[in-house]
Amino acid sequence: MSGHNKWSTIKQKKGKNDAARAKVFTKIGRELIVAIKTGGSADPNVNSKLKDTIAKAKAANVPNDNIERIIKKAANDSDSTNYEAVTYEGYGPSGVAVIVEALTDNRNRTAGEVRH
């Protein structure tokens, strides 16, 4: 039973789903930006990393408008933030080896978060 107001329950479920989708869209958008900047081209036929990232975006149901907008934004280099891919290695409890691949605009903050 939903109780008195069924719309309230629907609204909460939809809000959670939308927030999760937005988080995925943002993550993939950053990956697209890095793929363009590291690959050197906004053309997926030339840039294989961009082509793979676009396929990943389509698998996650990112709208084509969002993909095109992000590609144009990264190609024009109007974005002042510079995302970079970093890899951290370490050992956890009981000698378990851990490798963390991260995409960040601030290496110091990311290092602290990984340690935490």
PDB file of N, CA and C in Angstrom, residues 6-71:
ATOM      1  N   LYS A   6      -0.248   8.335  -3.506  1.00  0.00           N
ATOM      2  CA  LYS A   6       0.542   7.473  -4.375  1.00  0.00           C
ATOM      3  C   LYS A   6       1.587   8.286  -5.138  1.00  0.00           C
ATOM      4  N   TRP A   7       1.273   9.508  -5.524  1.00  0.00           N
ATOM      5  CA  TRP A   7       2.207  10.341  -6.281  1.00  0.00           C
ATOM      6  C   TRP A   7       3.483  10.605  -5.492  1.00  0.00           C
ATOM      7  N   SER A   8       3.390  10.703  -4.191  1.00  0.00           N
ATOM      8  CA  SER A   8       4.561  10.945  -3.368  1.00  0.00           C
ATOM      9  C   SER A   8       5.557   9.799  -3.508  1.00  0.00           C
ATOM     10  N   THR A   9       5.073   8.581  -3.500  1.00  0.00           N
ATOM     11  CA  THR A   9       5.943   7.415  -3.654  1.00  0.00           C
ATOM     12  C   THR A   9       6.568   7.384  -5.046  1.00  0.00           C
ATOM     13  N   ILE A  10       5.769   7.655  -6.068  1.00  0.00           N
ATOM     14  CA  ILE A  10       6.275   7.669  -7.437  1.00  0.00           C
ATOM     15  C   ILE A  10       7.343   8.743  -7.590  1.00  0.00           C
ATOM     16  N   LYS A  11       7.086   9.915  -7.018  1.00  0.00           N
ATOM     17  CA  LYS A  11       8.020  11.034  -7.114  1.00  0.00           C
ATOM     18  C   LYS A  11       9.368  10.674  -6.478  1.00  0.00           C
ATOM     19  N   GLN A  12       9.339  10.000  -5.338  1.00  0.00           N
ATOM     20  CA  GLN A  12      10.582   9.629  -4.673  1.00  0.00           C
ATOM     21  C   GLN A  12      11.363   8.595  -5.473  1.00  0.00           C
ATOM     22  N   LYS A  13      10.666   7.607  -6.023  1.00  0.00           N
ATOM     23  CA  LYS A  13      11.340   6.588  -6.832  1.00  0.00           C
ATOM     24  C   LYS A  13      11.934   7.211  -8.084  1.00  0.00           C
ATOM     25  N   LYS A  14      11.168   8.075  -8.744  1.00  0.00           N
ATOM     26  CA  LYS A  14      11.646   8.725  -9.959  1.00  0.00           C
ATOM     27  C   LYS A  14      12.835   9.630  -9.658  1.00  0.00           C
ATOM     28  N   GLY A  15      12.798  10.311  -8.549  1.00  0.00           N
ATOM     29  CA  GLY A  15      13.909  11.177  -8.155  1.00  0.00           C
ATOM     30  C   GLY A  15      15.195  10.390  -7.953  1.00  0.00           C
ATOM     31  N   LYS A  16      15.094   9.225  -7.308  1.00  0.00           N
ATOM     32  CA  LYS A  16      16.279   8.388  -7.093  1.00  0.00           C
ATOM     33  C   LYS A  16      16.820   7.868  -8.416  1.00  0.00           C
ATOM     34  N   ASN A  17      15.919   7.421  -9.288  1.00  0.00           N
ATOM     35  CA  ASN A  17      16.354   6.911 -10.594  1.00  0.00           C
ATOM     36  C   ASN A  17      17.006   8.005 -11.427  1.00  0.00           C
ATOM     37  N   ASP A  18      16.420   9.190 -11.433  1.00  0.00           N
ATOM     38  CA  ASP A  18      16.966  10.306 -12.196  1.00  0.00           C
ATOM     39  C   ASP A  18      18.342  10.720 -11.666  1.00  0.00           C
ATOM     40  N   ALA A  19      18.505  10.703 -10.348  1.00  0.00           N
ATOM     41  CA  ALA A  19      19.799  11.063  -9.758  1.00  0.00           C
ATOM     42  C   ALA A  19      20.872  10.050 -10.145  1.00  0.00           C
ATOM     43  N   ALA A  20      20.517   8.779 -10.157  1.00  0.00           N
ATOM     44  CA  ALA A  20      21.476   7.742 -10.542  1.00  0.00           C
ATOM     45  C   ALA A  20      21.862   7.879 -12.018  1.00  0.00           C
ATOM     46  N   ARG A  21      20.873   8.149 -12.884  1.00  0.00           N
ATOM     47  CA  ARG A  21      21.161   8.328 -14.307  1.00  0.00           C
ATOM     48  C   ARG A  21      22.039   9.552 -14.532  1.00  0.00           C
ATOM     49  N   ALA A  22      21.768  10.641 -13.819  1.00  0.00           N
ATOM     50  CA  ALA A  22      22.556  11.866 -13.966  1.00  0.00           C
ATOM     51  C   ALA A  22      24.009  11.623 -13.563  1.00  0.00           C
ATOM     52  N   LYS A  23      24.211  10.821 -12.536  1.00  0.00           N
ATOM     53  CA  LYS A  23      25.569  10.514 -12.089  1.00  0.00           C
ATOM     54  C   LYS A  23      26.331   9.750 -13.168  1.00  0.00           C
ATOM     55  N   VAL A  24      25.667   8.782 -13.805  1.00  0.00           N
ATOM     56  CA  VAL A  24      26.285   8.015 -14.890  1.00  0.00           C
ATOM     57  C   VAL A  24      26.566   8.914 -16.086  1.00  0.00           C
ATOM     58  N   PHE A  25      25.612   9.787 -16.437  1.00  0.00           N
ATOM     59  CA  PHE A  25      25.786  10.685 -17.576  1.00  0.00           C
ATOM     60  C   PHE A  25      26.976  11.612 -17.353  1.00  0.00           C
ATOM     61  N   THR A  26      27.127  12.126 -16.151  1.00  0.00           N
ATOM     62  CA  THR A  26      28.233  13.024 -15.834  1.00  0.00           C
ATOM     63  C   THR A  26      29.569  12.304 -15.950  1.00  0.00           C
ATOM     64  N   LYS A  27      29.630  11.079 -15.427  1.00  0.00           N
ATOM     65  CA  LYS A  27      30.861  10.301 -15.481  1.00  0.00           C
ATOM     66  C   LYS A  27      31.263  10.019 -16.927  1.00  0.00           C
ATOM     67  N   ILE A  28      30.306   9.612 -17.739  1.00  0.00           N
ATOM     68  CA  ILE A  28      30.600   9.312 -19.142  1.00  0.00           C
ATOM     69  C   ILE A  28      30.964  10.591 -19.899  1.00  0.00           C
ATOM     70  N   GLY A  29      30.324  11.708 -19.545  1.00  0.00           N
ATOM     71  CA  GLY A  29      30.666  12.986 -20.174  1.00  0.00           C
ATOM     72  C   GLY A  29      32.113  13.362 -19.930  1.00  0.00           C
ATOM     73  N   ARG A  30      32.590  13.138 -18.717  1.00  0.00           N
ATOM     74  CA  ARG A  30      33.988  13.436 -18.408  1.00  0.00           C
ATOM     75  C   ARG A  30      34.913  12.512 -19.188  1.00  0.00           C
ATOM     76  N   GLU A  31      34.509  11.247 -19.325  1.00  0.00           N
ATOM     77  CA  GLU A  31      35.320  10.312 -20.101  1.00  0.00           C
ATOM     78  C   GLU A  31      35.398  10.754 -21.568  1.00  0.00           C
ATOM     79  N   LEU A  32      34.295  11.273 -22.102  1.00  0.00           N
ATOM     80  CA  LEU A  32      34.297  11.773 -23.479  1.00  0.00           C
ATOM     81  C   LEU A  32      35.272  12.941 -23.629  1.00  0.00           C
ATOM     82  N   ILE A  33      35.260  13.853 -22.667  1.00  0.00           N
ATOM     83  CA  ILE A  33      36.154  15.011 -22.712  1.00  0.00           C
ATOM     84  C   ILE A  33      37.609  14.563 -22.700  1.00  0.00           C
ATOM     85  N   VAL A  34      37.946  13.624 -21.827  1.00  0.00           N
ATOM     86  CA  VAL A  34      39.324  13.136 -21.743  1.00  0.00           C
ATOM     87  C   VAL A  34      39.706  12.405 -23.023  1.00  0.00           C
ATOM     88  N   ALA A  35      38.772  11.636 -23.593  1.00  0.00           N
ATOM     89  CA  ALA A  35      39.057  10.906 -24.829  1.00  0.00           C
ATOM     90  C   ALA A  35      39.373  11.869 -25.972  1.00  0.00           C
ATOM     91  N   ILE A  36      38.661  12.972 -26.031  1.00  0.00           N
ATOM     92  CA  ILE A  36      38.907  13.953 -27.089  1.00  0.00           C
ATOM     93  C   ILE A  36      40.242  14.655 -26.874  1.00  0.00           C
ATOM     94  N   LYS A  37      40.519  15.051 -25.637  1.00  0.00           N
ATOM     95  CA  LYS A  37      41.756  15.788 -25.374  1.00  0.00           C
ATOM     96  C   LYS A  37      42.988  14.910 -25.517  1.00  0.00           C
ATOM     97  N   THR A  38      42.904  13.639 -25.123  1.00  0.00           N
ATOM     98  CA  THR A  38      44.074  12.767 -25.240  1.00  0.00           C
ATOM     99  C   THR A  38      44.219  12.212 -26.655  1.00  0.00           C
ATOM    100  N   GLY A  39      43.104  12.004 -27.340  1.00  0.00           N
ATOM    101  CA  GLY A  39      43.149  11.468 -28.696  1.00  0.00           C
ATOM    102  C   GLY A  39      43.477  12.511 -29.735  1.00  0.00           C
ATOM    103  N   GLY A  40      43.219  13.766 -29.423  1.00  0.00           N
ATOM    104  CA  GLY A  40      43.580  14.849 -30.321  1.00  0.00           C
ATOM    105  C   GLY A  40      42.562  15.163 -31.395  1.00  0.00           C
ATOM    106  N   SER A  41      41.475  14.419 -31.466  1.00  0.00           N
ATOM    107  CA  SER A  41      40.496  14.670 -32.515  1.00  0.00           C
ATOM    108  C   SER A  41      39.093  14.422 -31.980  1.00  0.00           C
ATOM    109  N   ALA A  42      38.130  15.196 -32.502  1.00  0.00           N
ATOM    110  CA  ALA A  42      36.730  15.020 -32.123  1.00  0.00           C
ATOM    111  C   ALA A  42      36.000  14.120 -33.115  1.00  0.00           C
ATOM    112  N   ASP A  43      36.755  13.512 -34.025  1.00  0.00           N
ATOM    113  CA  ASP A  43      36.169  12.608 -35.020  1.00  0.00           C
ATOM    114  C   ASP A  43      36.340  11.172 -34.548  1.00  0.00           C
ATOM    115  N   PRO A  44      35.232  10.447 -34.309  1.00  0.00           N
ATOM    116  CA  PRO A  44      35.349   9.073 -33.818  1.00  0.00           C
ATOM    117  C   PRO A  44      36.006   8.117 -34.816  1.00  0.00           C
ATOM    118  N   ASN A  45      36.022   8.460 -36.104  1.00  0.00           N
ATOM    119  CA  ASN A  45      36.676   7.604 -37.089  1.00  0.00           C
ATOM    120  C   ASN A  45      38.195   7.651 -36.964  1.00  0.00           C
ATOM    121  N   VAL A  46      38.713   8.746 -36.430  1.00  0.00           N
ATOM    122  CA  VAL A  46      40.148   8.921 -36.256  1.00  0.00           C
ATOM    123  C   VAL A  46      40.570   8.556 -34.836  1.00  0.00           C
ATOM    124  N   ASN A  47      39.743   8.878 -33.856  1.00  0.00           N
ATOM    125  CA  ASN A  47      40.046   8.698 -32.446  1.00  0.00           C
ATOM    126  C   ASN A  47      39.345   7.434 -31.931  1.00  0.00           C
ATOM    127  N   SER A  48      40.084   6.348 -31.779  1.00  0.00           N
ATOM    128  CA  SER A  48      39.476   5.077 -31.368  1.00  0.00           C
ATOM    129  C   SER A  48      38.984   5.100 -29.923  1.00  0.00           C
ATOM    130  N   LYS A  49      39.682   5.828 -29.052  1.00  0.00           N
ATOM    131  CA  LYS A  49      39.240   5.927 -27.657  1.00  0.00           C
ATOM    132  C   LYS A  49      37.896   6.647 -27.577  1.00  0.00           C
ATOM    133  N   LEU A  50      37.721   7.672 -28.402  1.00  0.00           N
ATOM    134  CA  LEU A  50      36.444   8.385 -28.451  1.00  0.00           C
ATOM    135  C   LEU A  50      35.342   7.466 -28.968  1.00  0.00           C
ATOM    136  N   LYS A  51      35.659   6.674 -29.965  1.00  0.00           N
ATOM    137  CA  LYS A  51      34.685   5.751 -30.530  1.00  0.00           C
ATOM    138  C   LYS A  51      34.222   4.739 -29.477  1.00  0.00           C
ATOM    139  N   ASP A  52      35.151   4.218 -28.690  1.00  0.00           N
ATOM    140  CA  ASP A  52      34.806   3.271 -27.625  1.00  0.00           C
ATOM    141  C   ASP A  52      33.969   3.940 -26.534  1.00  0.00           C
ATOM    142  N   THR A  53      34.310   5.178 -26.213  1.00  0.00           N
ATOM    143  CA  THR A  53      33.573   5.901 -25.177  1.00  0.00           C
ATOM    144  C   THR A  53      32.159   6.234 -25.648  1.00  0.00           C
ATOM    145  N   ILE A  54      31.994   6.561 -26.926  1.00  0.00           N
ATOM    146  CA  ILE A  54      30.654   6.814 -27.469  1.00  0.00           C
ATOM    147  C   ILE A  54      29.821   5.543 -27.415  1.00  0.00           C
ATOM    148  N   ALA A  55      30.432   4.402 -27.727  1.00  0.00           N
ATOM    149  CA  ALA A  55      29.711   3.127 -27.635  1.00  0.00           C
ATOM    150  C   ALA A  55      29.289   2.849 -26.194  1.00  0.00           C
ATOM    151  N   LYS A  56      30.163   3.182 -25.255  1.00  0.00           N
ATOM    152  CA  LYS A  56      29.840   3.006 -23.833  1.00  0.00           C
ATOM    153  C   LYS A  56      28.684   3.923 -23.428  1.00  0.00           C
ATOM    154  N   ALA A  57      28.691   5.156 -23.944  1.00  0.00           N
ATOM    155  CA  ALA A  57      27.626   6.112 -23.639  1.00  0.00           C
ATOM    156  C   ALA A  57      26.292   5.625 -24.191  1.00  0.00           C
ATOM    157  N   LYS A  58      26.302   5.106 -25.398  1.00  0.00           N
ATOM    158  CA  LYS A  58      25.062   4.606 -25.991  1.00  0.00           C
ATOM    159  C   LYS A  58      24.553   3.381 -25.245  1.00  0.00           C
ATOM    160  N   ALA A  59      25.457   2.553 -24.730  1.00  0.00           N
ATOM    161  CA  ALA A  59      25.047   1.388 -23.937  1.00  0.00           C
ATOM    162  C   ALA A  59      24.397   1.817 -22.625  1.00  0.00           C
ATOM    163  N   ALA A  60      24.806   2.991 -22.110  1.00  0.00           N
ATOM    164  CA  ALA A  60      24.233   3.511 -20.865  1.00  0.00           C
ATOM    165  C   ALA A  60      23.025   4.410 -21.126  1.00  0.00           C
ATOM    166  N   ASN A  61      22.526   4.426 -22.383  1.00  0.00           N
ATOM    167  CA  ASN A  61      21.340   5.194 -22.771  1.00  0.00           C
ATOM    168  C   ASN A  61      21.505   6.700 -22.620  1.00  0.00           C
ATOM    169  N   VAL A  62      22.709   7.201 -22.871  1.00  0.00           N
ATOM    170  CA  VAL A  62      22.924   8.643 -22.883  1.00  0.00           C
ATOM    171  C   VAL A  62      22.337   9.175 -24.192  1.00  0.00           C
ATOM    172  N   PRO A  63      21.491  10.206 -24.132  1.00  0.00           N
ATOM    173  CA  PRO A  63      20.893  10.744 -25.361  1.00  0.00           C
ATOM    174  C   PRO A  63      21.952  11.270 -26.338  1.00  0.00           C
ATOM    175  N   ASN A  64      21.667  11.124 -27.630  1.00  0.00           N
ATOM    176  CA  ASN A  64      22.594  11.578 -28.665  1.00  0.00           C
ATOM    177  C   ASN A  64      22.852  13.074 -28.575  1.00  0.00           C
ATOM    178  N   ASP A  65      21.854  13.850 -28.173  1.00  0.00           N
ATOM    179  CA  ASP A  65      22.037  15.297 -28.025  1.00  0.00           C
ATOM    180  C   ASP A  65      23.107  15.599 -26.977  1.00  0.00           C
ATOM    181  N   ASN A  66      23.079  14.866 -25.879  1.00  0.00           N
ATOM    182  CA  ASN A  66      24.076  15.078 -24.825  1.00  0.00           C
ATOM    183  C   ASN A  66      25.476  14.731 -25.326  1.00  0.00           C
ATOM    184  N   ILE A  67      25.588  13.615 -26.057  1.00  0.00           N
ATOM    185  CA  ILE A  67      26.893  13.196 -26.581  1.00  0.00           C
ATOM    186  C   ILE A  67      27.443  14.254 -27.532  1.00  0.00           C
ATOM    187  N   GLU A  68      26.607  14.723 -28.463  1.00  0.00           N
ATOM    188  CA  GLU A  68      27.050  15.727 -29.428  1.00  0.00           C
ATOM    189  C   GLU A  68      27.420  17.038 -28.743  1.00  0.00           C
ATOM    190  N   ARG A  69      26.649  17.445 -27.750  1.00  0.00           N
ATOM    191  CA  ARG A  69      26.930  18.697 -27.034  1.00  0.00           C
ATOM    192  C   ARG A  69      28.273  18.611 -26.304  1.00  0.00           C
ATOM    193  N   ILE A  70      28.550  17.470 -25.682  1.00  0.00           N
ATOM    194  CA  ILE A  70      29.809  17.303 -24.959  1.00  0.00           C
ATOM    195  C   ILE A  70      30.984  17.293 -25.926  1.00  0.00           C
ATOM    196  N   ILE A  71      30.817  16.639 -27.067  1.00  0.00           N
ATOM    197  CA  ILE A  71      31.894  16.588 -28.056  1.00  0.00           C
ATOM    198  C   ILE A  71      32.197  17.986 -28.586  1.00  0.00           C
TER     199      ILE A  71
END
